[in-house]
Amino acid sequence: MQIKSLENTVTFATEKDLPFVKALADAHRYEIGFVNRTTLAEAIAHKEILYSSHGFLHFHHRRDNISTLYHLCVSPSHRRQGVGLQLIRAWEEYSRKCGIKTLRLKCPLDLEANGFYYQMGFSRVNIEPGVKRDLVVWHKNLVSATPLSSQFVASFSASGSELKRLFELWRLGGDLERNPFAYVIYSPIACPPSTTKFLQREKAIENIKSVWLDCGAYQVQQGKRDYYNDLLVFLDKFYKENQWADGYVLPDVVPLTTDSDEIVEYKVRETLYHCEAFYNKMPNYVQERAIAPVQGRTINQVNRCLETYAKLGIRRIGFGSWGTSGPNGSVNMLSQESLALFKTVCDIARENGMLVHCFGIGGPNSYNRLRRHNLIPDTLDSTTWWKAGGFGSIFFPNKAQIQITVRRNLETTKTGIENLKRDTKHSCYFCQSVEQLRTSRNHRIMHNLAAWLDTLERDL
């Protein structure tokens, strides 16, 4: 088994890795206790230690389909950089392939690692007395298949020529291990025909793995399209003429934050009516790849959406009922109410074997807020990297946006940017020059895209 990430390749440890594994275990004696060298050697021989250049994970598969984690250690210099996440992900992936149903571990009550396991989707089931201190017992049921991290789907409104320049600029940056455009979503009604031609060509030569077609209901919501019926006519024709896409978002009627409860209820009913009617007249390939939007302000409303889509046999749903702010409600906000609603959506969707997508999640900080609530969608899309860069702003992993085009404070100086790069352990081709960030829209956009990918790959 081999799982690659930006900085690590997770493999099974071999005999030559034993000195490193033993040394790292000894360095963590307070956390995990004394670990005998012979025990580690036997585990390596039985392929029960997953290894990366900066950490290891020791586990054992039991005959009752439970896999137990014995030790997880990461070099202090590489903590909070995604190493632990990659090791847990590799353990989970291998366990699934072996038919394991439950992951299990114990962690001393006083360790911060308990927070990490919670973020990885584990549930605390008990506290047991240990030899020297109490132990928290954590379980994770693999049947639900809750993801450890989300797949980023790049969302944009751009012409084919604009996208061509961005694709070329990313390749020029040299980060060929990652492809931020592997998964994309765009609205054909909001983009020129050149966008469709470019994406179709890039997908044909395998520069893109997956292209989703957004329905464009947002355009009607924002008043950029006058009539909903015109949208339905356009989608009916476009979806039937474009079989090459990998996802087709069904048309919805988008509620606004300013709508009354009565108007929201009306829009939910209209969404369900139009989605079902549109779905039923689509060819099989659209039905098989349909992405159904979940709208609503109450649990009853989102539950009705999910029940309808489950009966239709739809396998992927998308949630976008976040509160909004900004001009024309164009900025999504994650309120406590919307987070609670999204948890309900995730729980019901998982029970029905559905994949969960987040529409318009906002920036990396919004995703981190989802992670802190253990709400991790299978996929998410965002235009923040694009919009922020266009308006002169940049962001770093786990940091707020900075308006870089004007020197306002220390953060916007060369020294300030270098401090941020050091503090966030971020460095990319596009932020090497502060002057380029100030003057080049495309460099800001691509830097933001790199920061988004860093956020998805790292621990909180």
Coordinates of C-alpha atoms in Angstrom, one line a residue:
M1 CA 0.0 0.0 0.0
Q2 CA 1.2 3.5 -0.8
I3 CA -0.7 6.7 -0.1
K4 CA 0.9 9.9 -1.4
S5 CA 0.4 13.4 0.0
L6 CA 2.2 16.7 -0.5
E7 CA 5.2 15.9 1.8
N8 CA 4.8 12.3 2.7
T9 CA 4.3 8.9 1.3
V10 CA 2.7 6.5 3.7
T11 CA 3.8 2.9 3.3
F12 CA 4.2 -0.2 5.5
A13 CA 7.4 0.1 7.6
T14 CA 10.3 -2.2 6.7
E15 CA 13.2 -3.5 8.7
K16 CA 15.4 -0.6 7.7
D17 CA 12.8 1.8 9.2
L18 CA 13.0 0.2 12.7
P19 CA 15.7 2.5 14.1
F20 CA 13.6 5.6 13.2
V21 CA 10.4 4.0 14.6
K22 CA 12.1 3.0 17.8
A23 CA 13.8 6.4 18.3
L24 CA 10.5 8.2 17.7
A25 CA 8.7 5.9 20.1
D26 CA 11.4 6.6 22.8
A27 CA 11.0 10.3 22.2
H28 CA 7.3 10.0 23.1
R29 CA 7.7 7.8 26.1
Y30 CA 5.6 10.1 28.3
E31 CA 2.7 9.9 25.8
I32 CA 2.8 6.2 24.9
G33 CA 5.0 4.6 27.5
F34 CA 8.0 2.3 26.9
V35 CA 7.8 0.3 23.7
N36 CA 10.0 -2.8 23.3
R37 CA 12.2 -3.0 20.2
T38 CA 11.2 -6.6 19.7
T39 CA 7.5 -5.7 19.7
L40 CA 8.1 -3.1 17.0
A41 CA 10.2 -5.5 14.9
E42 CA 7.4 -8.2 15.1
A43 CA 4.8 -5.6 14.1
I44 CA 6.9 -4.5 11.1
A45 CA 7.2 -8.2 10.0
H46 CA 3.4 -8.6 10.2
K47 CA 2.8 -5.3 8.3
E48 CA 1.2 -3.6 11.3
I49 CA 3.2 -0.4 11.2
L50 CA 2.4 2.4 8.8
Y51 CA 5.3 4.6 8.1
S52 CA 6.1 8.1 6.8
S53 CA 9.3 10.1 6.8
H54 CA 8.0 12.0 9.8
G55 CA 5.9 9.6 11.8
F56 CA 4.4 6.1 12.3
L57 CA 1.2 4.4 13.3
H58 CA 1.2 0.9 15.0
F59 CA -2.1 -1.0 14.8
H60 CA -3.5 -4.6 15.0
H61 CA -6.5 -6.1 13.1
R62 CA -8.5 -8.4 15.5
R63 CA -10.5 -11.4 14.3
D64 CA -13.8 -9.7 15.4
N65 CA -13.3 -7.0 12.6
I66 CA -12.0 -4.4 15.1
S67 CA -8.7 -2.7 14.4
T68 CA -6.8 -1.3 17.4
L69 CA -4.4 1.6 17.3
Y70 CA -1.5 1.0 19.7
H71 CA 0.8 4.0 19.0
L72 CA 0.7 7.1 16.8
C73 CA 3.8 9.3 16.8
V74 CA 4.7 12.3 14.7
S75 CA 8.0 14.2 14.8
P76 CA 7.6 17.4 16.9
S77 CA 9.0 19.5 14.0
H78 CA 6.2 18.2 11.7
R79 CA 3.1 18.4 13.9
R80 CA 0.0 20.2 12.6
Q81 CA 1.2 19.7 9.0
G82 CA -1.1 16.8 8.1
V83 CA 1.2 13.9 9.0
G84 CA -1.1 12.5 11.6
L85 CA -4.1 13.0 9.2
Q86 CA -2.3 11.0 6.5
L87 CA -1.4 8.2 8.8
I88 CA -5.0 7.9 10.2
R89 CA -6.3 8.1 6.6
A90 CA -4.0 5.3 5.5
W91 CA -5.0 3.1 8.6
E92 CA -8.7 3.7 7.8
E93 CA -8.3 2.9 4.1
Y94 CA -6.3 -0.3 4.7
S95 CA -8.8 -1.3 7.4
R96 CA -11.7 -0.9 5.0
K97 CA -10.0 -3.1 2.4
C98 CA -9.5 -5.8 5.1
G99 CA -13.2 -5.8 6.1
I100 CA -12.7 -4.0 9.4
K101 CA -15.9 -2.5 10.8
T102 CA -14.6 -0.5 13.8
L103 CA -11.4 1.4 14.7
R104 CA -10.5 1.5 18.4
L105 CA -7.9 3.2 20.5
K106 CA -7.2 4.5 24.0
C107 CA -5.5 7.8 24.8
P108 CA -4.4 9.2 28.2
L109 CA -7.0 11.6 29.4
D110 CA -4.5 14.5 29.8
L111 CA -3.2 14.5 26.3
E112 CA -4.2 17.0 23.6
A113 CA -4.3 14.1 21.1
N114 CA -7.9 13.5 22.3
G115 CA -9.0 16.6 20.4
F116 CA -7.2 15.3 17.3
Y117 CA -9.1 12.0 17.4
Y118 CA -12.4 13.8 17.8
Q119 CA -11.6 15.8 14.7
M120 CA -10.8 12.6 12.9
G121 CA -14.4 11.4 13.4
F122 CA -13.9 9.2 16.5
S123 CA -16.5 9.0 19.3
R124 CA -15.6 8.9 23.0
V125 CA -17.3 5.8 24.4
N126 CA -15.7 5.4 27.8
I127 CA -13.0 6.5 30.3
E128 CA -11.1 3.6 31.9
P129 CA -8.5 3.5 34.7
G130 CA -5.0 3.0 33.5
V131 CA -1.8 1.9 35.2
K132 CA -0.7 5.5 35.8
R133 CA -3.6 7.7 34.5
D134 CA -7.1 7.4 33.1
L135 CA -7.6 6.5 29.5
V136 CA -10.2 7.8 27.0
V137 CA -11.6 5.0 24.8
W138 CA -12.3 6.1 21.3
H139 CA -14.3 4.2 18.6
K140 CA -15.0 4.9 14.9
N141 CA -17.6 2.9 13.0
L142 CA -16.4 2.5 9.4
V143 CA -19.8 1.5 8.1
S144 CA -20.8 5.2 7.9
A145 CA -17.8 6.1 5.8
T146 CA -17.5 9.6 7.2
P147 CA -14.6 11.2 5.3
L148 CA -11.5 12.4 7.1
S149 CA -11.1 15.3 4.8
S150 CA -13.0 16.8 1.9
Q151 CA -12.3 16.8 -1.8
F152 CA -11.9 20.4 -3.1
V153 CA -13.9 21.3 -6.2
A154 CA -12.8 24.5 -7.8
S155 CA -15.7 26.8 -8.7
F156 CA -15.4 29.8 -11.0
S157 CA -17.0 31.9 -13.7
A158 CA -14.4 32.5 -16.3
S159 CA -13.8 32.2 -20.0
G160 CA -11.7 29.5 -21.6
S161 CA -8.8 31.8 -22.3
E162 CA -8.8 33.0 -18.6
L163 CA -8.7 29.4 -17.4
K164 CA -6.0 28.5 -19.9
R165 CA -3.8 31.2 -18.4
L166 CA -4.4 30.0 -14.9
F167 CA -3.7 26.3 -15.8
E168 CA -0.5 27.4 -17.4
L169 CA 0.5 29.5 -14.4
W170 CA -0.1 26.7 -12.0
R171 CA 2.2 24.4 -14.1
L172 CA 4.8 27.2 -14.2
G173 CA 4.7 27.2 -10.3
G174 CA 6.1 23.7 -10.3
D175 CA 3.7 22.2 -7.8
L176 CA 3.0 19.2 -10.1
E177 CA 2.2 16.8 -7.2
R178 CA -1.1 18.6 -6.7
N179 CA -3.8 19.6 -9.2
P180 CA -6.3 22.1 -7.9
F181 CA -8.3 21.8 -11.1
A182 CA -8.7 18.0 -10.9
Y183 CA -12.3 18.6 -9.8
V184 CA -14.2 21.6 -11.1
I185 CA -17.8 23.0 -11.1
Y186 CA -19.1 25.8 -13.3
S187 CA -22.4 27.2 -14.4
P188 CA -22.7 27.0 -18.2
I189 CA -25.4 29.6 -18.2
A190 CA -23.1 32.1 -16.5
C191 CA -20.0 31.3 -18.6
P192 CA -19.2 31.8 -22.3
P193 CA -19.2 28.8 -24.6
S194 CA -15.4 28.9 -24.6
T195 CA -15.4 27.7 -21.0
T196 CA -17.3 24.5 -21.9
K197 CA -14.9 23.9 -24.9
F198 CA -11.8 24.4 -22.8
L199 CA -13.0 22.1 -19.9
Q200 CA -14.2 19.4 -22.2
R201 CA -10.8 19.4 -24.0
E202 CA -8.8 19.4 -20.7
K203 CA -10.9 16.5 -19.4
A204 CA -10.4 14.5 -22.6
I205 CA -6.6 14.7 -22.2
E206 CA -7.0 13.9 -18.5
N207 CA -5.8 17.2 -17.0
I208 CA -9.1 17.2 -15.3
K209 CA -10.7 14.2 -13.5
S210 CA -14.2 15.5 -13.0
V211 CA -16.4 18.3 -14.3
W212 CA -19.7 19.2 -12.6
L213 CA -22.4 21.4 -14.2
D214 CA -24.0 23.8 -11.8
C215 CA -27.7 24.6 -12.6
G216 CA -27.2 28.4 -12.3
A217 CA -30.1 29.0 -9.9
Y218 CA -27.8 31.4 -8.1
Q219 CA -28.0 33.6 -11.2
V220 CA -31.8 33.8 -10.8
Q221 CA -31.4 34.4 -7.1
Q222 CA -29.1 37.4 -7.8
G223 CA -31.4 38.8 -10.5
K224 CA -28.9 38.2 -13.2
R225 CA -31.4 36.0 -15.0
D226 CA -35.0 37.2 -15.3
Y227 CA -37.1 34.0 -15.4
Y228 CA -36.7 30.6 -13.8
N229 CA -38.5 29.0 -16.7
D230 CA -35.8 30.2 -19.0
L231 CA -33.3 28.5 -16.8
L232 CA -35.2 25.2 -17.0
V233 CA -35.4 25.4 -20.8
F234 CA -31.6 26.1 -21.0
L235 CA -30.7 23.3 -18.6
D236 CA -33.0 20.8 -20.4
K237 CA -31.2 21.4 -23.7
F238 CA -27.6 21.7 -22.3
Y239 CA -27.7 18.7 -20.1
K240 CA -29.1 16.5 -22.9
E241 CA -26.4 17.8 -25.3
N242 CA -23.5 17.3 -22.9
Q243 CA -23.1 13.7 -21.9
W244 CA -19.4 14.1 -21.1
A245 CA -19.9 15.8 -17.7
D246 CA -19.5 13.9 -14.4
G247 CA -22.1 15.7 -12.3
Y248 CA -25.4 17.5 -13.1
V249 CA -26.8 19.8 -10.4
L250 CA -30.6 19.7 -10.5
P251 CA -32.5 23.1 -10.6
D252 CA -33.6 24.6 -7.3
V253 CA -35.3 27.7 -6.1
V254 CA -32.8 29.3 -3.7
P255 CA -34.2 30.9 -0.5
L256 CA -32.7 34.1 0.7
T257 CA -31.8 35.1 4.3
T258 CA -34.2 38.0 4.0
D259 CA -37.1 35.7 3.0
S260 CA -39.9 35.1 5.5
D261 CA -40.6 31.6 6.8
E262 CA -43.6 31.4 4.5
I263 CA -41.5 32.3 1.4
V264 CA -38.8 29.8 2.4
E265 CA -41.5 27.1 2.7
Y266 CA -42.8 28.0 -0.7
K267 CA -39.3 27.8 -2.3
V268 CA -38.6 24.4 -0.7
R269 CA -41.9 23.0 -2.2
E270 CA -41.0 24.5 -5.5
T271 CA -37.5 23.1 -5.3
L272 CA -38.8 19.6 -4.7
Y273 CA -41.4 19.9 -7.5
H274 CA -38.9 21.1 -10.1
C275 CA -36.1 18.8 -9.1
E276 CA -38.3 15.7 -9.3
A277 CA -40.0 16.8 -12.6
F278 CA -36.6 17.7 -14.1
Y279 CA -35.0 14.5 -12.9
N280 CA -37.7 12.3 -14.3
K281 CA -37.4 13.6 -17.8
M282 CA -33.6 13.5 -18.0
P283 CA -31.7 10.6 -19.7
N284 CA -30.2 7.9 -17.6
Y285 CA -26.7 9.3 -17.6
V286 CA -28.0 12.6 -16.0
Q287 CA -30.0 10.6 -13.4
E288 CA -27.0 8.5 -12.4
R289 CA -24.8 11.6 -12.0
A290 CA -27.4 13.9 -10.5
I291 CA -26.5 16.2 -7.6
A292 CA -29.7 17.2 -5.7
P293 CA -29.8 20.5 -3.8
V294 CA -31.1 20.5 -0.2
Q295 CA -32.8 23.7 0.8
G296 CA -34.6 24.7 3.9
R297 CA -34.5 26.6 7.2
T298 CA -35.9 23.8 9.4
I299 CA -35.2 20.2 10.0
N300 CA -38.6 19.2 8.6
Q301 CA -37.8 21.0 5.3
V302 CA -34.3 19.5 4.8
N303 CA -35.7 16.1 5.8
R304 CA -38.4 16.3 3.1
C305 CA -35.7 17.1 0.6
L306 CA -33.6 14.1 1.6
E307 CA -36.6 11.7 1.7
T308 CA -37.6 12.8 -1.9
Y309 CA -34.1 12.4 -3.3
A310 CA -33.7 9.0 -1.5
K311 CA -36.9 7.7 -3.1
L312 CA -35.6 8.9 -6.5
G313 CA -32.4 6.9 -6.0
I314 CA -30.1 10.0 -6.1
R315 CA -26.7 9.2 -4.6
R316 CA -25.2 12.7 -4.0
I317 CA -26.9 15.7 -2.4
G318 CA -25.6 19.3 -2.0
F319 CA -26.3 21.6 0.9
G320 CA -26.1 25.4 0.5
S321 CA -28.6 26.8 3.0
W322 CA -26.0 28.9 4.8
G323 CA -26.9 32.4 6.0
T324 CA -25.7 35.2 3.7
S325 CA -24.3 38.7 4.0
G326 CA -22.6 41.2 1.7
P327 CA -23.9 42.8 -1.5
N328 CA -27.0 40.9 -2.7
G329 CA -26.4 38.2 -0.2
S330 CA -23.4 37.0 -2.1
V331 CA -21.3 35.9 0.9
N332 CA -22.2 32.7 2.7
M333 CA -21.9 32.7 6.5
L334 CA -21.9 29.7 8.9
S335 CA -24.3 30.5 11.7
Q336 CA -24.9 28.1 14.6
E337 CA -28.4 27.5 13.1
S338 CA -27.0 26.5 9.7
L339 CA -24.3 24.3 11.3
A340 CA -27.0 22.4 13.3
L341 CA -29.0 22.0 10.1
F342 CA -26.0 20.8 8.2
K343 CA -25.4 18.2 10.9
T344 CA -28.9 16.9 10.4
V345 CA -28.3 16.7 6.6
C346 CA -25.1 14.8 7.1
D347 CA -26.6 12.3 9.5
I348 CA -29.7 11.6 7.4
A349 CA -27.6 11.4 4.1
R350 CA -25.2 8.9 5.6
E351 CA -28.1 6.8 6.8
N352 CA -29.3 6.7 3.2
G353 CA -25.8 6.0 1.8
M354 CA -25.6 9.4 0.1
L355 CA -22.5 11.5 -0.6
V356 CA -22.6 15.0 0.8
H357 CA -21.5 18.1 -1.1
C358 CA -21.2 21.7 0.3
F359 CA -22.1 24.5 -2.1
G360 CA -20.2 27.8 -1.7
I361 CA -18.5 27.0 1.6
G362 CA -16.6 30.3 1.7
G363 CA -13.0 30.4 2.6
P364 CA -10.6 28.0 4.5
N365 CA -11.7 29.4 7.9
S366 CA -15.3 28.3 7.1
Y367 CA -14.0 24.8 6.4
N368 CA -12.0 24.8 9.6
R369 CA -15.2 25.7 11.5
L370 CA -16.9 22.7 10.0
R371 CA -14.0 20.5 11.0
R372 CA -14.1 21.8 14.6
H373 CA -17.8 20.7 14.7
N374 CA -16.8 17.3 13.1
L375 CA -18.8 18.1 10.0
I376 CA -16.8 17.0 7.0
P377 CA -18.5 16.8 3.7
D378 CA -17.3 14.4 1.0
T379 CA -16.8 17.3 -1.4
L380 CA -17.0 21.1 -1.2
D381 CA -16.7 24.0 -3.7
S382 CA -15.6 27.5 -3.2
T383 CA -15.1 30.7 -5.2
T384 CA -13.3 32.6 -2.4
W385 CA -9.9 31.9 -3.9
W386 CA -11.1 33.5 -7.1
K387 CA -13.2 36.4 -5.8
A388 CA -10.7 37.4 -3.0
G389 CA -7.8 37.5 -5.4
G390 CA -9.8 39.5 -7.9
F391 CA -10.6 42.1 -5.2
G392 CA -7.0 42.4 -4.1
S393 CA -7.0 40.0 -1.1
I394 CA -5.0 37.0 -0.2
F395 CA -5.2 34.4 2.6
F396 CA -2.9 31.9 4.3
P397 CA -3.9 28.6 6.0
N398 CA -5.9 29.3 9.1
K399 CA -5.6 33.1 8.8
A400 CA -8.0 35.9 7.8
Q401 CA -8.0 37.6 4.4
I402 CA -5.5 40.4 3.9
Q403 CA -6.0 43.3 1.5
I404 CA -2.5 43.2 -0.1
T405 CA -2.8 45.8 -2.9
V406 CA -2.5 48.7 -0.4
R407 CA 0.2 49.0 2.3
R408 CA -2.0 49.4 5.4
N409 CA -0.1 47.7 8.3
L410 CA 2.8 45.4 9.1
E411 CA 1.0 42.4 7.6
T412 CA 0.9 43.9 4.2
T413 CA 4.7 44.6 4.1
K414 CA 7.3 42.2 2.9
T415 CA 8.3 41.5 6.5
G416 CA 4.7 40.8 7.4
I417 CA 4.2 38.4 4.5
E418 CA 7.4 36.6 5.4
N419 CA 6.2 36.3 9.0
L420 CA 2.9 34.8 7.8
K421 CA 4.6 32.3 5.6
R422 CA 6.8 31.2 8.4
D423 CA 4.0 31.0 11.0
T424 CA 1.7 29.1 8.6
K425 CA 4.5 27.0 7.1
H426 CA 3.2 28.0 3.7
S427 CA 5.3 28.7 0.7
C428 CA 4.3 28.7 -2.9
Y429 CA 5.6 30.0 -6.2
F430 CA 2.9 32.7 -6.3
C431 CA 3.8 34.5 -3.0
Q432 CA 7.6 34.6 -3.5
S433 CA 7.3 38.3 -4.5
V434 CA 5.2 40.7 -2.5
E435 CA 5.1 43.1 -5.5
Q436 CA 3.7 40.4 -7.7
L437 CA 1.0 39.8 -5.1
R438 CA 0.2 43.5 -5.2
T439 CA 0.1 43.9 -8.9
S440 CA -0.9 40.5 -10.4
R441 CA -4.5 39.4 -10.0
N442 CA -3.6 35.9 -11.3
H443 CA -0.8 35.5 -8.8
R444 CA -3.2 36.4 -5.9
I445 CA -5.8 34.0 -7.2
M446 CA -3.3 31.1 -7.6
H447 CA -1.7 31.8 -4.2
N448 CA -5.2 31.6 -2.6
L449 CA -5.8 28.3 -4.4
A450 CA -2.5 26.9 -3.0
A451 CA -3.5 28.1 0.5
W452 CA -6.9 26.3 0.1
L453 CA -5.1 23.0 -0.7
D454 CA -2.8 23.4 2.3
T455 CA -5.8 23.9 4.6
L456 CA -7.4 20.7 3.3
E457 CA -4.3 18.7 3.8
R458 CA -3.4 19.8 7.3
D459 CA -4.6 19.2 10.8
L460 CA -6.4 22.1 12.6

